[in-house]
mmCIF file of C-alpha atoms in Angstrom:
data_model
loop_
_atom_site.group_PDB
_atom_site.id
_atom_site.type_symbol
_atom_site.label_atom_id
_atom_site.label_comp_id
_atom_site.label_asym_id
_atom_site.label_seq_id
_atom_site.Cartn_x
_atom_site.Cartn_y
_atom_site.Cartn_z
ATOM 1 C CA MET A 1105 -68.629 104.718 36.151
ATOM 2 C CA ASN A 1106 -71.749 106.819 35.838
ATOM 3 C CA ALA A 1107 -72.897 108.486 39.103
ATOM 4 C CA VAL A 1108 -76.616 108.100 38.272
ATOM 5 C CA PHE A 1109 -76.151 104.378 37.792
ATOM 6 C CA LEU A 1110 -74.244 104.026 41.069
ATOM 7 C CA VAL A 1111 -76.874 105.877 43.126
ATOM 8 C CA ALA A 1112 -79.875 104.178 41.492
ATOM 9 C CA GLY A 1113 -78.187 100.780 41.667
ATOM 10 C CA GLY A 1114 -77.407 101.242 45.353
ATOM 11 C CA VAL A 1115 -80.992 102.271 46.122
ATOM 12 C CA THR A 1116 -82.332 99.286 44.168
ATOM 13 C CA LEU A 1117 -80.050 96.822 45.909
ATOM 14 C CA VAL A 1118 -80.735 98.118 49.438
ATOM 15 C CA ALA A 1119 -84.508 98.367 48.864
ATOM 16 C CA THR A 1120 -84.606 94.787 47.552
ATOM 17 C CA ALA A 1121 -82.562 93.500 50.486
ATOM 18 C CA VAL A 1122 -84.928 95.239 52.915
ATOM 19 C CA ALA A 1123 -88.000 94.006 51.022
ATOM 20 C CA ILE A 1124 -87.156 90.306 51.343
ATOM 21 C CA THR A 1125 -86.591 90.590 55.107
ATOM 22 C CA ARG A 1126 -89.786 92.409 56.170
ATOM 23 C CA ALA A 1127 -92.408 90.602 58.241
ATOM 24 C CA ASN A 1128 -95.225 92.915 57.159
ATOM 25 C CA ALA A 1129 -96.312 92.202 53.566
ATOM 26 C CA VAL A 1130 -97.369 95.788 52.811
ATOM 27 C CA HIS A 1131 -94.031 97.212 53.981
ATOM 28 C CA ALA A 1132 -92.203 94.660 51.828
ATOM 29 C CA LEU A 1133 -94.281 95.632 48.776
ATOM 30 C CA LEU A 1134 -93.591 99.338 49.292
ATOM 31 C CA TYR A 1135 -89.839 98.665 49.444
ATOM 32 C CA PHE A 1136 -90.277 96.569 46.290
ATOM 33 C CA VAL A 1137 -91.860 99.605 44.591
ATOM 34 C CA VAL A 1138 -88.805 101.687 45.559
ATOM 35 C CA SER A 1139 -86.556 99.041 44.022
ATOM 36 C CA LEU A 1140 -88.655 99.027 40.816
ATOM 37 C CA LEU A 1141 -88.438 102.817 40.515
ATOM 38 C CA GLY A 1142 -84.655 102.620 40.970
ATOM 39 C CA MET A 1143 -84.593 99.986 38.237
ATOM 40 C CA ALA A 1144 -86.565 102.301 35.931
ATOM 41 C CA VAL A 1145 -83.977 105.059 36.531
ATOM 42 C CA ILE A 1146 -81.228 102.593 35.575
ATOM 43 C CA PHE A 1147 -83.087 101.675 32.345
ATOM 44 C CA PHE A 1148 -83.413 105.358 31.488
ATOM 45 C CA ASP A 1149 -79.746 105.932 32.256
ATOM 46 C CA LEU A 1150 -78.721 103.027 30.030
ATOM 47 C CA GLY A 1151 -80.622 104.617 27.114
ATOM 48 C CA ALA A 1152 -83.845 102.587 27.121
ATOM 49 C CA PRO A 1153 -86.649 105.107 27.842
ATOM 50 C CA PHE A 1154 -89.452 102.809 26.663
ATOM 51 C CA ALA A 1155 -88.330 100.058 29.020
ATOM 52 C CA ALA A 1156 -88.194 102.578 31.882
ATOM 53 C CA ALA A 1157 -91.767 103.703 31.202
ATOM 54 C CA ALA A 1158 -93.005 100.117 30.857
ATOM 55 C CA GLU A 1159 -91.312 99.189 34.130
ATOM 56 C CA VAL A 1160 -93.062 102.007 36.004
ATOM 57 C CA ILE A 1161 -96.471 101.535 34.379
ATOM 58 C CA VAL A 1162 -96.689 97.743 34.261
ATOM 59 C CA TYR A 1163 -94.596 96.655 37.238
ATOM 60 C CA ALA A 1164 -94.934 99.446 39.803
ATOM 61 C CA GLY A 1165 -98.356 100.493 38.518
ATOM 62 C CA ALA A 1166 -100.179 97.256 37.773
ATOM 63 C CA ILE A 1167 -98.458 94.205 39.246
ATOM 64 C CA VAL A 1168 -97.651 95.666 42.673
ATOM 65 C CA VAL A 1169 -101.154 97.164 42.913
ATOM 66 C CA LEU A 1170 -102.555 93.694 42.143
ATOM 67 C CA PHE A 1171 -100.370 92.388 44.980
ATOM 68 C CA LEU A 1172 -101.720 95.069 47.321
ATOM 69 C CA PHE A 1173 -105.346 94.216 46.428
ATOM 70 C CA VAL A 1174 -104.729 90.557 47.232
ATOM 71 C CA VAL A 1175 -102.982 91.434 50.503
ATOM 72 C CA MET A 1176 -106.046 93.508 51.411
ATOM 73 C CA MET A 1177 -108.366 90.590 50.582
ATOM 74 C CA LEU A 1178 -106.215 88.233 52.670
ATOM 75 C CA SER A 1179 -106.635 90.655 55.618
ATOM 76 C CA LEU A 1180 -103.233 89.923 57.120
ATOM 77 C CA ASP A 1181 -103.310 91.212 60.697
ATOM 78 C CA ARG A 1182 -100.692 91.791 63.386
ATOM 79 C CA ALA A 1183 -100.726 88.087 64.259
ATOM 80 C CA ALA A 1184 -99.709 87.255 60.679
ATOM 81 C CA ALA A 1185 -96.723 89.619 60.884
ATOM 82 C CA ILE A 1186 -95.669 88.100 64.198
ATOM 83 C CA ARG A 1187 -95.956 84.613 62.677
ATOM 84 C CA GLU A 1188 -93.847 85.715 59.698
ATOM 85 C CA SER A 1189 -91.099 87.075 61.923
ATOM 86 C CA SER A 1190 -91.148 83.864 63.990
ATOM 87 C CA TRP A 1191 -90.392 81.947 60.760
ATOM 88 C CA MET A 1192 -87.394 84.176 60.010
ATOM 89 C CA VAL A 1193 -84.899 82.684 62.467
ATOM 90 C CA LYS A 1194 -81.182 82.578 61.666
ATOM 91 C CA SER A 1195 -81.072 78.831 60.958
ATOM 92 C CA VAL A 1196 -83.609 79.229 58.133
ATOM 93 C CA TRP A 1197 -81.262 81.556 56.252
ATOM 94 C CA ALA A 1198 -78.131 79.383 56.560
ATOM 95 C CA VAL A 1199 -78.567 76.857 53.739
ATOM 96 C CA PRO A 1200 -80.131 79.342 51.241
ATOM 97 C CA ALA A 1201 -77.270 81.770 51.947
ATOM 98 C CA LEU A 1202 -74.730 79.035 51.246
ATOM 99 C CA LEU A 1203 -76.406 78.163 47.923
ATOM 100 C CA VAL A 1204 -76.608 81.851 46.989
ATOM 101 C CA VAL A 1205 -72.910 82.348 47.767
ATOM 102 C CA LEU A 1206 -72.026 79.371 45.547
ATOM 103 C CA LEU A 1207 -74.110 80.693 42.652
ATOM 104 C CA GLY A 1208 -72.740 84.192 43.241
ATOM 105 C CA GLY A 1209 -69.189 82.891 42.942
ATOM 106 C CA ALA A 1210 -70.030 81.273 39.602
ATOM 107 C CA LEU A 1211 -71.663 84.494 38.366
ATOM 108 C CA ALA A 1212 -68.676 86.596 39.508
ATOM 109 C CA ARG A 1213 -66.356 84.283 37.598
ATOM 110 C CA VAL A 1214 -68.460 84.677 34.440
ATOM 111 C CA LEU A 1215 -68.464 88.463 34.798
ATOM 112 C CA THR A 1216 -64.721 88.785 35.359
ATOM 113 C CA ALA A 1217 -63.742 86.303 32.630
ATOM 114 C CA GLY A 1218 -65.722 88.029 29.865
ATOM 115 C CA ALA A 1219 -64.457 90.696 27.495
ATOM 116 C CA GLY A 1220 -64.651 94.337 28.553
ATOM 117 C CA GLY A 1221 -66.425 97.112 26.730
ATOM 118 C CA GLY A 1222 -69.168 99.539 27.567
ATOM 119 C CA VAL A 1223 -72.829 100.160 26.931
ATOM 120 C CA THR A 1224 -73.333 102.235 23.787
ATOM 121 C CA PRO A 1225 -74.181 105.847 24.679
ATOM 122 C CA LEU A 1226 -76.967 106.056 22.096
ATOM 123 C CA VAL A 1227 -80.666 105.998 23.017
ATOM 124 C CA ILE A 1228 -82.958 103.328 21.530
ATOM 125 C CA THR A 1229 -86.244 105.140 20.934
ATOM 126 C CA PRO A 1230 -89.703 103.594 21.422
ATOM 127 C CA GLN A 1231 -90.155 103.951 17.666
ATOM 128 C CA ALA A 1232 -87.241 101.620 16.991
ATOM 129 C CA VAL A 1233 -88.547 99.123 19.552
ATOM 130 C CA GLY A 1234 -92.034 99.094 18.033
ATOM 131 C CA ALA A 1235 -90.758 98.879 14.462
ATOM 132 C CA LYS A 1236 -88.657 95.815 15.282
ATOM 133 C CA MET A 1237 -91.235 94.161 17.536
ATOM 134 C CA PHE A 1238 -94.197 94.344 15.166
ATOM 135 C CA THR A 1239 -92.298 93.235 12.068
ATOM 136 C CA ALA A 1240 -89.458 90.825 12.837
ATOM 137 C CA ASP A 1241 -90.812 89.540 16.168
ATOM 138 C CA LEU A 1242 -94.502 89.337 15.255
ATOM 139 C CA ALA A 1243 -94.693 85.609 16.038
ATOM 140 C CA ALA A 1244 -93.412 86.259 19.564
ATOM 141 C CA VAL A 1245 -96.085 88.942 20.031
ATOM 142 C CA GLU A 1246 -98.758 86.420 19.032
ATOM 143 C CA LEU A 1247 -97.325 83.881 21.474
ATOM 144 C CA ALA A 1248 -97.357 86.528 24.230
ATOM 145 C CA SER A 1249 -101.021 87.266 23.498
ATOM 146 C CA MET A 1250 -101.823 83.544 23.757
ATOM 147 C CA LEU A 1251 -99.977 83.405 27.093
ATOM 148 C CA LEU A 1252 -102.006 86.330 28.416
ATOM 149 C CA LEU A 1253 -105.244 84.717 27.219
ATOM 150 C CA ALA A 1254 -104.288 81.484 28.990
ATOM 151 C CA GLY A 1255 -103.556 83.475 32.153
ATOM 152 C CA LEU A 1256 -106.910 85.257 31.873
ATOM 153 C CA VAL A 1257 -108.888 82.041 31.370
ATOM 154 C CA GLY A 1258 -106.985 80.305 34.163
ATOM 155 C CA ALA A 1259 -107.489 83.154 36.613
ATOM 156 C CA PHE A 1260 -111.198 83.347 35.733
ATOM 157 C CA HIS A 1261 -111.662 79.598 36.203
ATOM 158 C CA LEU A 1262 -109.734 79.405 39.484
ATOM 159 C CA GLY A 1263 -111.324 82.566 40.838
ATOM 160 C CA ARG A 1264 -114.932 81.336 40.589
ATOM 161 C CA LYS A 1265 -116.565 80.308 43.845
ATOM 162 C CA PRO A 1266 -117.437 76.597 43.609
ATOM 163 C CA MET B 1216 -70.054 105.422 29.181
ATOM 164 C CA ILE B 1217 -70.967 102.645 31.621
ATOM 165 C CA ALA B 1218 -69.022 99.398 31.531
ATOM 166 C CA TRP B 1219 -71.500 96.595 30.799
ATOM 167 C CA THR B 1220 -70.253 94.590 33.775
ATOM 168 C CA GLY B 1221 -71.773 97.141 36.228
ATOM 169 C CA PRO B 1222 -75.459 96.615 35.334
ATOM 170 C CA ALA B 1223 -74.800 92.907 34.724
ATOM 171 C CA ALA B 1224 -73.333 92.518 38.220
ATOM 172 C CA LEU B 1225 -76.314 94.419 39.665
ATOM 173 C CA ALA B 1226 -78.684 92.071 37.816
ATOM 174 C CA GLY B 1227 -76.810 89.095 39.249
ATOM 175 C CA ALA B 1228 -76.955 90.527 42.771
ATOM 176 C CA LEU B 1229 -80.709 91.209 42.503
ATOM 177 C CA PHE B 1230 -81.313 87.698 41.159
ATOM 178 C CA LEU B 1231 -79.382 86.249 44.110
ATOM 179 C CA LEU B 1232 -81.388 88.337 46.584
ATOM 180 C CA GLY B 1233 -84.604 87.088 44.989
ATOM 181 C CA LEU B 1234 -83.342 83.502 45.170
ATOM 182 C CA LEU B 1235 -82.434 83.970 48.835
ATOM 183 C CA GLY B 1236 -85.939 85.229 49.576
ATOM 184 C CA LEU B 1237 -87.528 82.418 47.562
ATOM 185 C CA LEU B 1238 -85.591 79.735 49.444
ATOM 186 C CA ALA B 1239 -85.734 81.215 52.934
ATOM 187 C CA ARG B 1240 -89.232 82.715 53.279
ATOM 188 C CA ARG B 1241 -92.318 80.639 54.043
ATOM 189 C CA GLY B 1242 -95.104 83.173 53.599
ATOM 190 C CA LEU B 1243 -96.616 82.641 50.139
ATOM 191 C CA VAL B 1244 -96.938 86.367 49.391
ATOM 192 C CA PHE B 1245 -93.210 86.790 50.008
ATOM 193 C CA VAL B 1246 -92.386 83.769 47.852
ATOM 194 C CA LEU B 1247 -94.289 85.299 44.913
ATOM 195 C CA MET B 1248 -92.596 88.662 45.512
ATOM 196 C CA SER B 1249 -89.181 86.980 45.407
ATOM 197 C CA ILE B 1250 -90.071 85.408 42.058
ATOM 198 C CA GLU B 1251 -90.955 88.885 40.802
ATOM 199 C CA ILE B 1252 -87.571 90.192 41.988
ATOM 200 C CA MET B 1253 -85.818 87.422 40.049
ATOM 201 C CA LEU B 1254 -87.832 88.121 36.872
ATOM 202 C CA ASN B 1255 -87.005 91.792 37.227
ATOM 203 C CA ALA B 1256 -83.288 91.022 37.506
ATOM 204 C CA THR B 1257 -83.404 89.049 34.249
ATOM 205 C CA GLY B 1258 -85.128 92.059 32.683
ATOM 206 C CA LEU B 1259 -82.215 94.277 33.724
ATOM 207 C CA LEU B 1260 -79.783 91.791 32.204
ATOM 208 C CA PHE B 1261 -81.754 91.797 28.912
ATOM 209 C CA ILE B 1262 -81.686 95.613 28.804
ATOM 210 C CA THR B 1263 -77.963 95.664 29.561
ATOM 211 C CA ALA B 1264 -77.236 93.154 26.816
ATOM 212 C CA GLY B 1265 -79.461 95.020 24.355
ATOM 213 C CA MET B 1266 -77.750 98.323 25.053
ATOM 214 C CA ARG B 1267 -74.292 96.733 24.967
ATOM 215 C CA TRP B 1268 -74.793 96.069 21.261
ATOM 216 C CA GLY B 1269 -77.100 99.029 20.705
ATOM 217 C CA ASN B 1270 -80.136 97.222 19.314
ATOM 218 C CA PRO B 1271 -83.789 97.150 20.471
ATOM 219 C CA ASP B 1272 -83.959 93.386 21.137
ATOM 220 C CA GLY B 1273 -83.263 93.880 24.839
ATOM 221 C CA GLN B 1274 -86.286 96.142 25.289
ATOM 222 C CA ILE B 1275 -88.477 93.762 23.262
ATOM 223 C CA MET B 1276 -87.438 90.877 25.527
ATOM 224 C CA LEU B 1277 -88.239 93.039 28.575
ATOM 225 C CA ILE B 1278 -91.786 93.498 27.259
ATOM 226 C CA PHE B 1279 -92.159 89.718 26.983
ATOM 227 C CA VAL B 1280 -90.749 89.277 30.490
ATOM 228 C CA LEU B 1281 -93.362 91.767 31.747
ATOM 229 C CA ASN B 1282 -96.053 89.734 29.931
ATOM 230 C CA LEU B 1283 -94.845 86.561 31.587
ATOM 231 C CA ALA B 1284 -94.718 88.231 35.003
ATOM 232 C CA GLY B 1285 -98.276 89.527 34.591
ATOM 233 C CA ALA B 1286 -99.718 86.153 33.575
ATOM 234 C CA GLU B 1287 -97.762 84.337 36.292
ATOM 235 C CA ILE B 1288 -98.674 86.731 39.070
ATOM 236 C CA ALA B 1289 -102.405 86.662 38.254
ATOM 237 C CA LEU B 1290 -102.508 82.862 38.544
ATOM 238 C CA GLY B 1291 -100.218 82.808 41.595
ATOM 239 C CA LEU B 1292 -102.273 85.335 43.525
ATOM 240 C CA ILE B 1293 -105.526 83.565 42.648
ATOM 241 C CA LEU B 1294 -104.040 80.296 43.937
ATOM 242 C CA ILE B 1295 -103.049 82.051 47.196
ATOM 243 C CA LEU B 1296 -106.592 83.380 47.560
ATOM 244 C CA ARG B 1297 -108.098 79.909 47.030
ATOM 245 C CA LEU B 1298 -105.594 78.398 49.470
ATOM 246 C CA ARG B 1299 -106.614 80.947 52.076
ATOM 247 C CA ASP B 1300 -110.111 79.382 52.132
ATOM 248 C CA ARG B 1301 -108.618 76.023 53.149
ATOM 249 C CA LEU B 1302 -105.634 76.900 55.322
ATOM 250 C CA PRO B 1303 -105.659 79.087 58.433
ATOM 251 C CA THR B 1304 -102.246 80.588 57.638
ATOM 252 C CA LEU B 1305 -100.339 81.443 54.466
ATOM 253 C CA ASP B 1306 -97.681 78.850 55.247
ATOM 254 C CA GLY B 1307 -96.162 77.317 52.120
ATOM 255 C CA ASP B 1308 -95.124 74.225 54.075
ATOM 256 C CA ALA B 1309 -98.714 73.513 55.108
ATOM 257 C CA ALA B 1310 -99.914 73.022 51.533
ATOM 258 C CA THR B 1311 -98.298 69.675 50.805
ATOM 259 C CA LEU B 1312 -101.376 67.564 50.012
ATOM 260 C CA LEU B 1313 -103.252 67.735 46.719
ATOM 261 C CA ARG B 1314 -106.455 66.789 48.543
ATOM 262 C CA ASP B 1315 -108.215 67.636 51.781
ATOM 263 C CA GLY B 1316 -106.060 66.297 54.610
#
């Protein structure tokens, strides 16, 4: 197993686990950024440089910054963090953990039952991605643009002060 | 060469962590962040599958997943902002009525 994958995967997993247990929203988002950067390293290691760049630019660069802007506008103070940590008692985690363990068992069974084999060592260049996406998958690109337009119109409508 | 089960297992683990956060947390910002973690895990699985067979479809699907995440997060965050005008806290359990209580 590749050492880069093991290190980046470990960082991603630990950062995500820390992110979902923070009481302070900004701390959680910063750990989420660490997990996204680890994910980008994994994409690069697997031979998908375009996906790695898109992950950093769109996810870590745009979506998390949008999150941070909204957290600033919500002006979450120390009282909000204390309230969050008062909601995170042990009993709250019991039933979700049980469900997650059940689903994890099913996923582990799928992974161990499947055929072996490895990821191809070749690199898929951005050129290949673009050539396929804008010829064979053009309809999906149009659908994605319609989705973004719907999101834009919806956000504009909901964001207006009544 | 990396066995495909490694990244696939990591994607599964990240998805489960996101699901755990989604089910257990009550703060709406954390709920949205957990959804993002789950979307991200599916993206990793798409990349792994694409690279397993050495074709660009996995990366193309990741771009569409990013699109979906962007559209979803814009609407979700706007809804949180509007809810903040009506509720004193960002408690997901408090927003159960579709009208003023």
